[in-house]
Amino acid sequence: MDKGLLGKLGMDSKMAMGFIGILLFMMGDGLEQGWLSSYLIDNGLTVQQSALLFSVYGFAVAIAAWFSGVLAEVLGPRKTMTIGVVLFVIGTVIFLVVGLKTMNLAVMIPTYSLRGLGYPLFAYSFLVWLTYYAPAEKLGTAVGWFWVSFAAGLNVLGAYYSSFVLPYLGEMKTLWSALVFVALGAILAIALNKDDGSNRRTFETKAEMIKYLSKGITIAFERPKVGLGGIVRTINTAGAYGLVVFLPAYMIEIGFTRTEWLQIYGALWTSNVIFNIIWGVVGDKLGWRNTVMWFGGVGCAITIMTLYYIPKFMGPNYLATIIVAICFGACVAAFVPLSALIPSLAPENRGAAMSILNLGAGLSTFVGPAIVGLFIGSVGTVGILWIYSGLYLLSAFIMRFVTLPKEEESINNLSDVQAV
């Protein structure tokens, strides 16, 4: 890694263009996140049907995320990212031309899901590349910068861009404009980025290659702590992605406008972007596991409930709601050190370990909306948020068992001393 300014910041000059490409691509991918569900409901779908669409989309994301790590090693990051771009463009075009115009779920679900296959192959392949280049002592900081780029595009710039252009372009033209950002991101991250392919594995036979692809599944059983990390990663953003299915309607019912909600949602993820790098540095100093456990799991369990109770008791108080959204976004970011911790548990198979972590990231986009679809009718908005809160506490408990070998040795030594 460079010893200059970029190196001090935890980056590598070879990856600098890639970070910008990730940001632009994810901006195109996520510009509809904060409002598409409410748009679909306004145009005839039920909350359950919208949740179904986003759940199946999330499942497609999970599948692509699962294999992104090993595919990046087998095919190389550049080819895997290119495949992701092609799938995204095809899915988007058919979804807009046929799906949304007919509001036919039979068309919308498979085409939106095809779109969902795209971004994990693009973004998470770059993340695998990053874990190979960054030195261990800077890995938490380096992956923090990746998640800054990822979340800034997906959840911040996309939301703010939509809040400004929707009144002028309307929903359909805004959705079409996503392809512009995706194209720019692809050019920067694939065509202009310096990829020497040094992290690509070579295989003597196809059987050997297939065996390694299966490592993206078996690693969770060979290294159970990697599997536990995947569960925690699933919980990490499940609540955040589930919010977009039902919380906009709640906020509008309270008295916020759609523009205000999008700005609140943007503030949540702006905080997340800023704290991605902060928690990366904190994790390198105070310990990756402790950062995830206390600031991530426990912090999210508390702050997600404020998104319901503050508006409920204070009404459409814009400032107060933005503040609690910022707090929740900051706590969601505290899971960032997982991207350093999990591959460190299997240093000889970092790509496979990252596949499990990426699977968790993908599953969160399925689990979050699925919980809404299953329980919104029986427990309502507040009940859904309590379910999410309970899951975050569960993630904190699970992290007690996700330790590095050095941490285990320290814990065992402490136990021996206490026993004496």
Short mmCIF file of C-alpha atoms in Angstrom, two decimals:
data_model
loop_
_atom_site.label_atom_id
_atom_site.label_comp_id
_atom_site.label_asym_id
_atom_site.label_seq_id
_atom_site.Cartn_x
_atom_site.Cartn_y
_atom_site.Cartn_z
CA MET A 1 0.00 0.00 0.00
CA ASP A 2 1.20 3.53 -0.72
CA LYS A 3 3.04 5.40 2.02
CA GLY A 4 1.73 8.79 0.88
CA LEU A 5 -1.52 10.55 1.74
CA LEU A 6 -3.75 7.78 0.38
CA GLY A 7 -1.80 5.18 2.34
CA LYS A 8 -2.16 7.15 5.55
CA LEU A 9 -5.89 7.30 4.93
CA GLY A 10 -6.02 3.52 4.53
CA MET A 11 -6.34 3.55 0.71
CA ASP A 12 -4.22 2.38 -2.20
CA SER A 13 -3.74 4.51 -5.31
CA LYS A 14 -4.60 1.47 -7.43
CA MET A 15 -8.04 1.45 -5.83
CA ALA A 16 -8.79 5.18 -5.73
CA MET A 17 -10.64 5.19 -9.05
CA GLY A 18 -12.49 2.08 -7.95
CA PHE A 19 -13.86 3.81 -4.85
CA ILE A 20 -15.34 6.58 -7.00
CA GLY A 21 -16.75 4.00 -9.42
CA ILE A 22 -18.41 2.12 -6.56
CA LEU A 23 -19.96 5.35 -5.29
CA LEU A 24 -21.47 6.27 -8.68
CA PHE A 25 -22.69 2.75 -9.46
CA MET A 26 -24.38 2.39 -6.07
CA MET A 27 -25.96 5.82 -6.46
CA GLY A 28 -27.66 4.56 -9.61
CA ASP A 29 -28.66 1.34 -7.88
CA GLY A 30 -30.15 3.01 -4.81
CA LEU A 31 -31.79 6.21 -5.99
CA GLU A 32 -35.26 4.64 -5.69
CA GLN A 33 -34.81 2.99 -2.30
CA GLY A 34 -36.53 5.63 -0.21
CA TRP A 35 -39.65 6.02 -2.36
CA LEU A 36 -40.25 3.09 -4.75
CA SER A 37 -42.34 1.12 -2.25
CA SER A 38 -44.70 4.02 -1.57
CA TYR A 39 -44.92 4.69 -5.34
CA LEU A 40 -45.92 1.08 -6.01
CA ILE A 41 -48.51 1.15 -3.23
CA ASP A 42 -49.95 4.41 -4.57
CA ASN A 43 -50.27 2.72 -7.98
CA GLY A 44 -52.20 -0.33 -6.85
CA LEU A 45 -49.93 -2.77 -5.00
CA THR A 46 -50.59 -3.72 -1.38
CA VAL A 47 -47.94 -3.40 1.34
CA GLN A 48 -47.61 -7.20 1.30
CA GLN A 49 -47.10 -7.28 -2.48
CA SER A 50 -44.47 -4.56 -2.26
CA ALA A 51 -42.75 -6.47 0.54
CA LEU A 52 -42.82 -9.61 -1.64
CA LEU A 53 -41.15 -7.76 -4.52
CA PHE A 54 -38.39 -6.43 -2.29
CA SER A 55 -37.98 -9.78 -0.53
CA VAL A 56 -37.43 -11.72 -3.76
CA TYR A 57 -35.12 -8.95 -4.93
CA GLY A 58 -33.22 -9.37 -1.68
CA PHE A 59 -32.95 -13.12 -2.23
CA ALA A 60 -31.41 -12.49 -5.66
CA VAL A 61 -28.98 -10.05 -4.06
CA ALA A 62 -28.08 -12.68 -1.48
CA ILE A 63 -27.31 -15.33 -4.12
CA ALA A 64 -25.10 -12.96 -6.12
CA ALA A 65 -23.42 -11.71 -2.95
CA TRP A 66 -22.75 -15.27 -1.79
CA PHE A 67 -20.73 -16.18 -4.86
CA SER A 68 -19.19 -12.79 -5.53
CA GLY A 69 -16.15 -13.52 -3.39
CA VAL A 70 -15.11 -16.78 -4.99
CA LEU A 71 -16.09 -15.60 -8.49
CA ALA A 72 -13.81 -12.60 -8.04
CA GLU A 73 -10.95 -14.97 -7.35
CA VAL A 74 -11.80 -17.44 -10.12
CA LEU A 75 -12.62 -14.93 -12.89
CA GLY A 76 -10.83 -11.89 -11.52
CA PRO A 77 -12.53 -8.74 -10.17
CA ARG A 78 -12.75 -7.01 -13.56
CA LYS A 79 -14.72 -9.78 -15.30
CA THR A 80 -16.99 -10.39 -12.31
CA MET A 81 -17.77 -6.67 -12.06
CA THR A 82 -18.53 -6.53 -15.80
CA ILE A 83 -21.01 -9.38 -15.47
CA GLY A 84 -22.69 -7.44 -12.67
CA VAL A 85 -23.09 -4.34 -14.85
CA VAL A 86 -24.63 -6.32 -17.72
CA LEU A 87 -27.17 -8.04 -15.45
CA PHE A 88 -28.11 -4.73 -13.82
CA VAL A 89 -28.71 -2.95 -17.14
CA ILE A 90 -30.79 -5.78 -18.65
CA GLY A 91 -32.92 -6.13 -15.52
CA THR A 92 -33.48 -2.39 -15.22
CA VAL A 93 -34.54 -1.89 -18.84
CA ILE A 94 -37.11 -4.71 -18.82
CA PHE A 95 -38.39 -3.70 -15.37
CA LEU A 96 -39.05 -0.14 -16.54
CA VAL A 97 -40.31 -0.87 -20.06
CA VAL A 98 -42.64 -3.73 -19.18
CA GLY A 99 -42.89 -4.27 -15.42
CA LEU A 100 -43.77 -0.84 -14.07
CA LYS A 101 -45.96 0.10 -17.02
CA THR A 102 -48.20 -2.94 -16.49
CA MET A 103 -47.80 -3.24 -12.67
CA ASN A 104 -47.71 -6.98 -13.33
CA LEU A 105 -45.92 -8.76 -10.47
CA ALA A 106 -45.21 -11.74 -12.74
CA VAL A 107 -42.96 -9.42 -14.77
CA MET A 108 -41.79 -7.10 -12.02
CA ILE A 109 -40.45 -9.77 -9.66
CA PRO A 110 -38.07 -11.58 -12.06
CA THR A 111 -36.82 -8.40 -13.77
CA TYR A 112 -36.25 -6.47 -10.54
CA SER A 113 -34.51 -9.57 -9.19
CA LEU A 114 -32.27 -9.72 -12.28
CA ARG A 115 -31.34 -6.13 -11.51
CA GLY A 116 -30.56 -7.25 -7.97
CA LEU A 117 -28.00 -9.77 -9.19
CA GLY A 118 -25.92 -6.93 -10.58
CA TYR A 119 -24.67 -4.78 -7.73
CA PRO A 120 -23.24 -7.53 -5.46
CA LEU A 121 -21.12 -8.87 -8.31
CA PHE A 122 -19.92 -5.34 -9.04
CA ALA A 123 -19.34 -3.96 -5.54
CA TYR A 124 -18.40 -7.00 -3.47
CA SER A 125 -15.86 -8.20 -6.03
CA PHE A 126 -14.05 -4.92 -5.45
CA LEU A 127 -14.25 -5.53 -1.70
CA VAL A 128 -12.53 -8.91 -2.07
CA TRP A 129 -9.78 -7.22 -4.05
CA LEU A 130 -9.42 -4.67 -1.26
CA THR A 131 -8.96 -7.33 1.44
CA TYR A 132 -5.98 -8.73 -0.47
CA TYR A 133 -4.21 -5.40 -0.95
CA ALA A 134 -4.71 -3.74 2.42
CA PRO A 135 -2.21 -4.64 5.18
CA ALA A 136 -3.69 -6.24 8.30
CA GLU A 137 -3.05 -3.24 10.55
CA LYS A 138 -4.97 -0.97 8.16
CA LEU A 139 -7.63 -3.41 7.02
CA GLY A 140 -10.39 -2.03 9.24
CA THR A 141 -9.74 1.48 7.92
CA ALA A 142 -9.55 0.30 4.31
CA VAL A 143 -12.87 -1.55 4.39
CA GLY A 144 -14.31 1.48 6.18
CA TRP A 145 -13.49 3.52 3.07
CA PHE A 146 -15.16 0.90 0.89
CA TRP A 147 -18.36 1.13 2.92
CA VAL A 148 -18.13 4.93 2.78
CA SER A 149 -18.21 4.73 -1.02
CA PHE A 150 -20.88 2.01 -1.01
CA ALA A 151 -23.27 3.66 1.46
CA ALA A 152 -22.67 7.20 0.16
CA GLY A 153 -23.84 6.13 -3.26
CA LEU A 154 -26.55 3.64 -2.33
CA ASN A 155 -28.23 5.45 0.53
CA VAL A 156 -27.14 9.09 0.68
CA LEU A 157 -26.54 10.60 -2.75
CA GLY A 158 -29.27 8.45 -4.26
CA ALA A 159 -31.82 9.61 -1.69
CA TYR A 160 -30.87 13.28 -1.93
CA TYR A 161 -30.73 13.15 -5.72
CA SER A 162 -34.27 11.72 -5.79
CA SER A 163 -35.56 14.32 -3.34
CA PHE A 164 -34.39 17.09 -5.68
CA VAL A 165 -35.27 15.67 -9.12
CA LEU A 166 -38.52 13.80 -8.49
CA PRO A 167 -40.65 16.99 -8.57
CA TYR A 168 -39.18 17.84 -11.98
CA LEU A 169 -38.48 14.51 -13.70
CA GLY A 170 -41.19 12.33 -12.16
CA GLU A 171 -40.73 8.72 -11.06
CA MET A 172 -40.09 7.02 -14.42
CA LYS A 173 -37.49 9.46 -15.73
CA THR A 174 -35.74 9.42 -12.37
CA LEU A 175 -35.52 5.62 -12.58
CA TRP A 176 -34.12 5.81 -16.12
CA SER A 177 -31.44 8.24 -14.98
CA ALA A 178 -30.00 5.46 -12.82
CA LEU A 179 -28.37 3.98 -15.92
CA VAL A 180 -26.28 7.13 -16.36
CA PHE A 181 -24.70 6.76 -12.93
CA VAL A 182 -24.21 3.03 -13.41
CA ALA A 183 -22.44 3.59 -16.73
CA LEU A 184 -20.12 6.22 -15.26
CA GLY A 185 -19.33 4.02 -12.27
CA ALA A 186 -18.57 1.05 -14.51
CA ILE A 187 -16.20 3.10 -16.68
CA LEU A 188 -14.25 4.38 -13.68
CA ALA A 189 -14.11 1.13 -11.71
CA ILE A 190 -13.57 -1.31 -14.59
CA ALA A 191 -12.11 0.50 -17.59
CA LEU A 192 -9.93 3.06 -15.82
CA ASN A 193 -9.13 1.30 -12.54
CA LYS A 194 -5.67 -0.28 -12.29
CA ASP A 195 -6.30 -4.00 -11.85
CA ASP A 196 -3.24 -6.20 -12.32
CA GLY A 197 -5.18 -9.39 -11.49
CA SER A 198 -2.67 -10.38 -8.83
CA ASN A 199 -5.36 -11.73 -6.52
CA ARG A 200 -6.83 -14.08 -9.10
CA ARG A 201 -6.32 -17.77 -8.37
CA THR A 202 -5.17 -20.19 -11.04
CA PHE A 203 -6.59 -23.68 -11.44
CA GLU A 204 -5.11 -26.62 -13.30
CA THR A 205 -8.45 -28.32 -13.92
CA LYS A 206 -12.14 -27.41 -14.03
CA ALA A 207 -12.76 -29.84 -11.17
CA GLU A 208 -10.33 -27.88 -9.01
CA MET A 209 -12.11 -24.64 -9.94
CA ILE A 210 -15.55 -26.07 -9.09
CA LYS A 211 -14.21 -27.34 -5.79
CA TYR A 212 -13.02 -23.88 -4.89
CA LEU A 213 -16.37 -22.35 -5.87
CA SER A 214 -17.99 -24.69 -3.35
CA LYS A 215 -15.68 -23.21 -0.72
CA GLY A 216 -18.04 -20.22 -0.67
CA ILE A 217 -20.52 -22.58 1.03
CA THR A 218 -18.38 -25.05 2.98
CA ILE A 219 -16.21 -22.41 4.66
CA ALA A 220 -19.11 -21.59 7.01
CA PHE A 221 -19.03 -25.17 8.35
CA GLU A 222 -15.26 -25.58 8.29
CA ARG A 223 -14.88 -22.31 10.19
CA PRO A 224 -18.08 -21.90 12.29
CA LYS A 225 -17.06 -18.41 13.41
CA VAL A 226 -17.17 -17.31 9.77
CA GLY A 227 -20.75 -18.61 9.64
CA LEU A 228 -21.63 -16.71 12.82
CA GLY A 229 -20.18 -13.58 11.26
CA GLY A 230 -22.48 -14.09 8.29
CA ILE A 231 -25.50 -14.21 10.62
CA VAL A 232 -24.44 -10.99 12.32
CA ARG A 233 -23.94 -9.32 8.93
CA THR A 234 -27.47 -10.36 7.94
CA ILE A 235 -28.92 -8.66 11.01
CA ASN A 236 -26.71 -5.59 10.49
CA THR A 237 -28.71 -3.94 7.69
CA ALA A 238 -31.90 -6.04 7.82
CA GLY A 239 -33.60 -3.40 9.91
CA ALA A 240 -32.32 -0.54 7.77
CA TYR A 241 -33.49 -2.14 4.51
CA GLY A 242 -36.80 -3.20 6.02
CA LEU A 243 -37.58 0.37 7.02
CA VAL A 244 -38.06 1.51 3.42
CA VAL A 245 -41.01 -0.87 2.96
CA PHE A 246 -43.23 0.50 5.73
CA LEU A 247 -41.69 3.50 7.51
CA PRO A 248 -42.33 6.06 4.70
CA ALA A 249 -46.07 5.47 5.07
CA TYR A 250 -45.81 5.87 8.86
CA MET A 251 -43.83 9.09 8.57
CA ILE A 252 -46.26 10.56 6.04
CA GLU A 253 -49.15 9.53 8.30
CA ILE A 254 -47.45 11.40 11.17
CA GLY A 255 -47.35 14.54 9.00
CA PHE A 256 -44.01 14.58 7.15
CA THR A 257 -43.94 15.23 3.40
CA ARG A 258 -42.26 12.76 1.04
CA THR A 259 -39.42 15.21 0.48
CA GLU A 260 -38.89 15.57 4.24
CA TRP A 261 -38.87 11.80 4.64
CA LEU A 262 -36.29 11.39 1.87
CA GLN A 263 -34.11 13.99 3.57
CA ILE A 264 -34.48 12.21 6.92
CA TYR A 265 -33.59 8.95 5.21
CA GLY A 266 -30.64 10.66 3.55
CA ALA A 267 -29.46 12.03 6.91
CA LEU A 268 -29.59 8.50 8.35
CA TRP A 269 -27.23 7.24 5.67
CA THR A 270 -25.07 10.37 5.65
CA SER A 271 -24.33 9.62 9.28
CA ASN A 272 -23.70 6.01 8.30
CA VAL A 273 -21.17 7.08 5.67
CA ILE A 274 -19.26 9.30 8.09
CA PHE A 275 -19.22 6.69 10.84
CA ASN A 276 -18.16 3.91 8.46
CA ILE A 277 -14.65 5.33 8.46
CA ILE A 278 -14.80 6.38 12.13
CA TRP A 279 -15.73 2.89 13.32
CA GLY A 280 -13.12 1.40 11.00
CA VAL A 281 -10.44 3.40 12.80
CA VAL A 282 -12.01 2.77 16.22
CA GLY A 283 -12.16 -0.95 15.48
CA ASP A 284 -8.45 -1.02 14.65
CA LYS A 285 -7.75 0.66 18.02
CA LEU A 286 -10.32 -0.82 20.44
CA GLY A 287 -10.92 -4.19 18.80
CA TRP A 288 -13.12 -5.23 15.90
CA ARG A 289 -15.33 -7.55 17.94
CA ASN A 290 -16.05 -5.08 20.76
CA THR A 291 -16.93 -2.33 18.30
CA VAL A 292 -19.47 -4.55 16.51
CA MET A 293 -20.92 -5.94 19.73
CA TRP A 294 -21.50 -2.77 21.74
CA PHE A 295 -21.78 0.11 19.29
CA GLY A 296 -23.37 -2.02 16.56
CA GLY A 297 -25.65 -4.60 18.15
CA VAL A 298 -26.64 -2.83 21.38
CA GLY A 299 -26.55 0.64 19.81
CA CYS A 300 -28.90 -0.33 16.96
CA ALA A 301 -31.29 -2.12 19.32
CA ILE A 302 -31.82 1.15 21.18
CA THR A 303 -31.73 3.72 18.40
CA ILE A 304 -34.04 1.93 15.93
CA MET A 305 -36.90 2.27 18.41
CA THR A 306 -36.46 6.04 18.56
CA LEU A 307 -37.51 6.19 14.89
CA TYR A 308 -40.99 5.22 16.05
CA TYR A 309 -41.34 6.81 19.49
CA ILE A 310 -39.85 10.25 18.80
CA PRO A 311 -42.28 11.04 15.91
CA LYS A 312 -45.13 9.41 17.82
CA PHE A 313 -44.76 11.66 20.88
CA MET A 314 -43.31 14.78 19.23
CA GLY A 315 -45.25 14.71 15.95
CA PRO A 316 -43.64 15.74 12.63
CA ASN A 317 -40.68 17.35 14.38
CA TYR A 318 -38.15 17.48 11.54
CA LEU A 319 -35.06 18.29 13.63
CA ALA A 320 -35.69 15.71 16.35
CA THR A 321 -36.42 12.98 13.83
CA ILE A 322 -33.29 13.77 11.82
CA ILE A 323 -31.21 13.55 15.01
CA VAL A 324 -32.50 10.08 15.91
CA ALA A 325 -32.08 8.95 12.30
CA ILE A 326 -28.45 10.11 12.47
CA CYS A 327 -27.93 8.11 15.67
CA PHE A 328 -29.34 4.95 14.14
CA GLY A 329 -27.25 5.38 10.99
CA ALA A 330 -24.11 5.77 13.09
CA CYS A 331 -24.83 2.53 14.97
CA VAL A 332 -25.53 0.60 11.75
CA ALA A 333 -22.04 1.64 10.62
CA ALA A 334 -20.45 0.10 13.72
CA PHE A 335 -20.69 -3.33 12.07
CA VAL A 336 -18.02 -2.25 9.55
CA PRO A 337 -15.14 -4.07 11.33
CA LEU A 338 -16.81 -7.37 10.37
CA SER A 339 -15.28 -6.92 6.90
CA ALA A 340 -11.85 -6.98 8.53
CA LEU A 341 -12.59 -9.59 11.19
CA ILE A 342 -14.20 -12.33 9.10
CA PRO A 343 -11.53 -12.71 6.35
CA SER A 344 -8.92 -12.66 9.13
CA LEU A 345 -10.52 -15.84 10.50
CA ALA A 346 -9.63 -17.65 7.26
CA PRO A 347 -6.55 -15.89 5.84
CA GLU A 348 -5.86 -18.68 3.36
CA ASN A 349 -9.39 -18.43 1.93
CA ARG A 350 -10.26 -14.76 2.20
CA GLY A 351 -12.48 -14.82 -0.90
CA ALA A 352 -14.56 -17.71 0.46
CA ALA A 353 -14.85 -16.04 3.87
CA MET A 354 -15.93 -12.80 2.20
CA SER A 355 -18.55 -14.76 0.25
CA ILE A 356 -20.20 -15.71 3.54
CA LEU A 357 -20.05 -12.12 4.72
CA ASN A 358 -21.42 -10.92 1.40
CA LEU A 359 -24.17 -13.53 1.65
CA GLY A 360 -25.14 -11.96 4.95
CA ALA A 361 -25.17 -8.53 3.35
CA GLY A 362 -27.40 -9.84 0.58
CA LEU A 363 -29.68 -11.77 2.91
CA SER A 364 -30.29 -8.59 4.89
CA THR A 365 -32.07 -7.14 1.85
CA PHE A 366 -34.29 -10.25 1.89
CA VAL A 367 -34.82 -10.73 5.62
CA GLY A 368 -35.66 -7.08 6.37
CA PRO A 369 -38.59 -6.78 3.91
CA ALA A 370 -39.66 -10.41 4.56
CA ILE A 371 -40.21 -9.62 8.25
CA VAL A 372 -42.44 -6.74 7.20
CA GLY A 373 -44.46 -8.92 4.83
CA LEU A 374 -44.94 -11.64 7.45
CA PHE A 375 -45.75 -9.54 10.51
CA ILE A 376 -46.93 -6.04 9.54
CA GLY A 377 -50.56 -7.18 9.45
CA SER A 378 -50.46 -8.61 12.97
CA VAL A 379 -48.04 -6.45 14.96
CA GLY A 380 -48.06 -3.15 13.03
CA THR A 381 -45.24 -0.64 12.67
CA VAL A 382 -44.11 -0.64 16.29
CA GLY A 383 -44.12 -4.45 16.45
CA ILE A 384 -41.85 -4.70 13.39
CA LEU A 385 -39.38 -2.29 14.98
CA TRP A 386 -39.36 -4.31 18.21
CA ILE A 387 -38.56 -7.43 16.17
CA TYR A 388 -35.62 -5.63 14.58
CA SER A 389 -34.48 -4.40 17.99
CA GLY A 390 -34.51 -7.95 19.34
CA LEU A 391 -32.45 -9.17 16.38
CA TYR A 392 -29.82 -6.50 17.01
CA LEU A 393 -29.49 -7.67 20.62
CA LEU A 394 -29.12 -11.22 19.30
CA SER A 395 -26.27 -10.06 17.05
CA ALA A 396 -24.47 -8.57 20.05
CA PHE A 397 -24.79 -11.90 21.88
CA ILE A 398 -23.47 -13.86 18.88
CA MET A 399 -20.41 -11.61 18.65
CA ARG A 400 -19.26 -12.91 22.03
CA PHE A 401 -18.24 -16.08 20.20
CA VAL A 402 -16.63 -14.50 17.11
CA THR A 403 -13.03 -14.15 18.31
CA LEU A 404 -9.65 -14.17 16.64
CA PRO A 405 -7.11 -16.81 17.82
CA LYS A 406 -5.15 -14.17 19.79
CA GLU A 407 -8.34 -13.03 21.53
CA GLU A 408 -9.19 -16.62 22.44
CA GLU A 409 -5.74 -17.10 23.91
CA SER A 410 -6.13 -13.94 26.00
CA ILE A 411 -9.58 -15.04 27.20
CA ASN A 412 -8.29 -18.50 28.14
CA ASN A 413 -5.31 -17.01 30.00
CA LEU A 414 -7.65 -14.68 31.91
CA SER A 415 -9.88 -17.63 32.82
CA ASP A 416 -6.85 -19.56 34.10
CA VAL A 417 -5.78 -16.64 36.25
CA GLN A 418 -9.28 -16.23 37.67
CA ALA A 419 -9.43 -19.95 38.40
CA VAL A 420 -6.19 -19.75 40.41
#
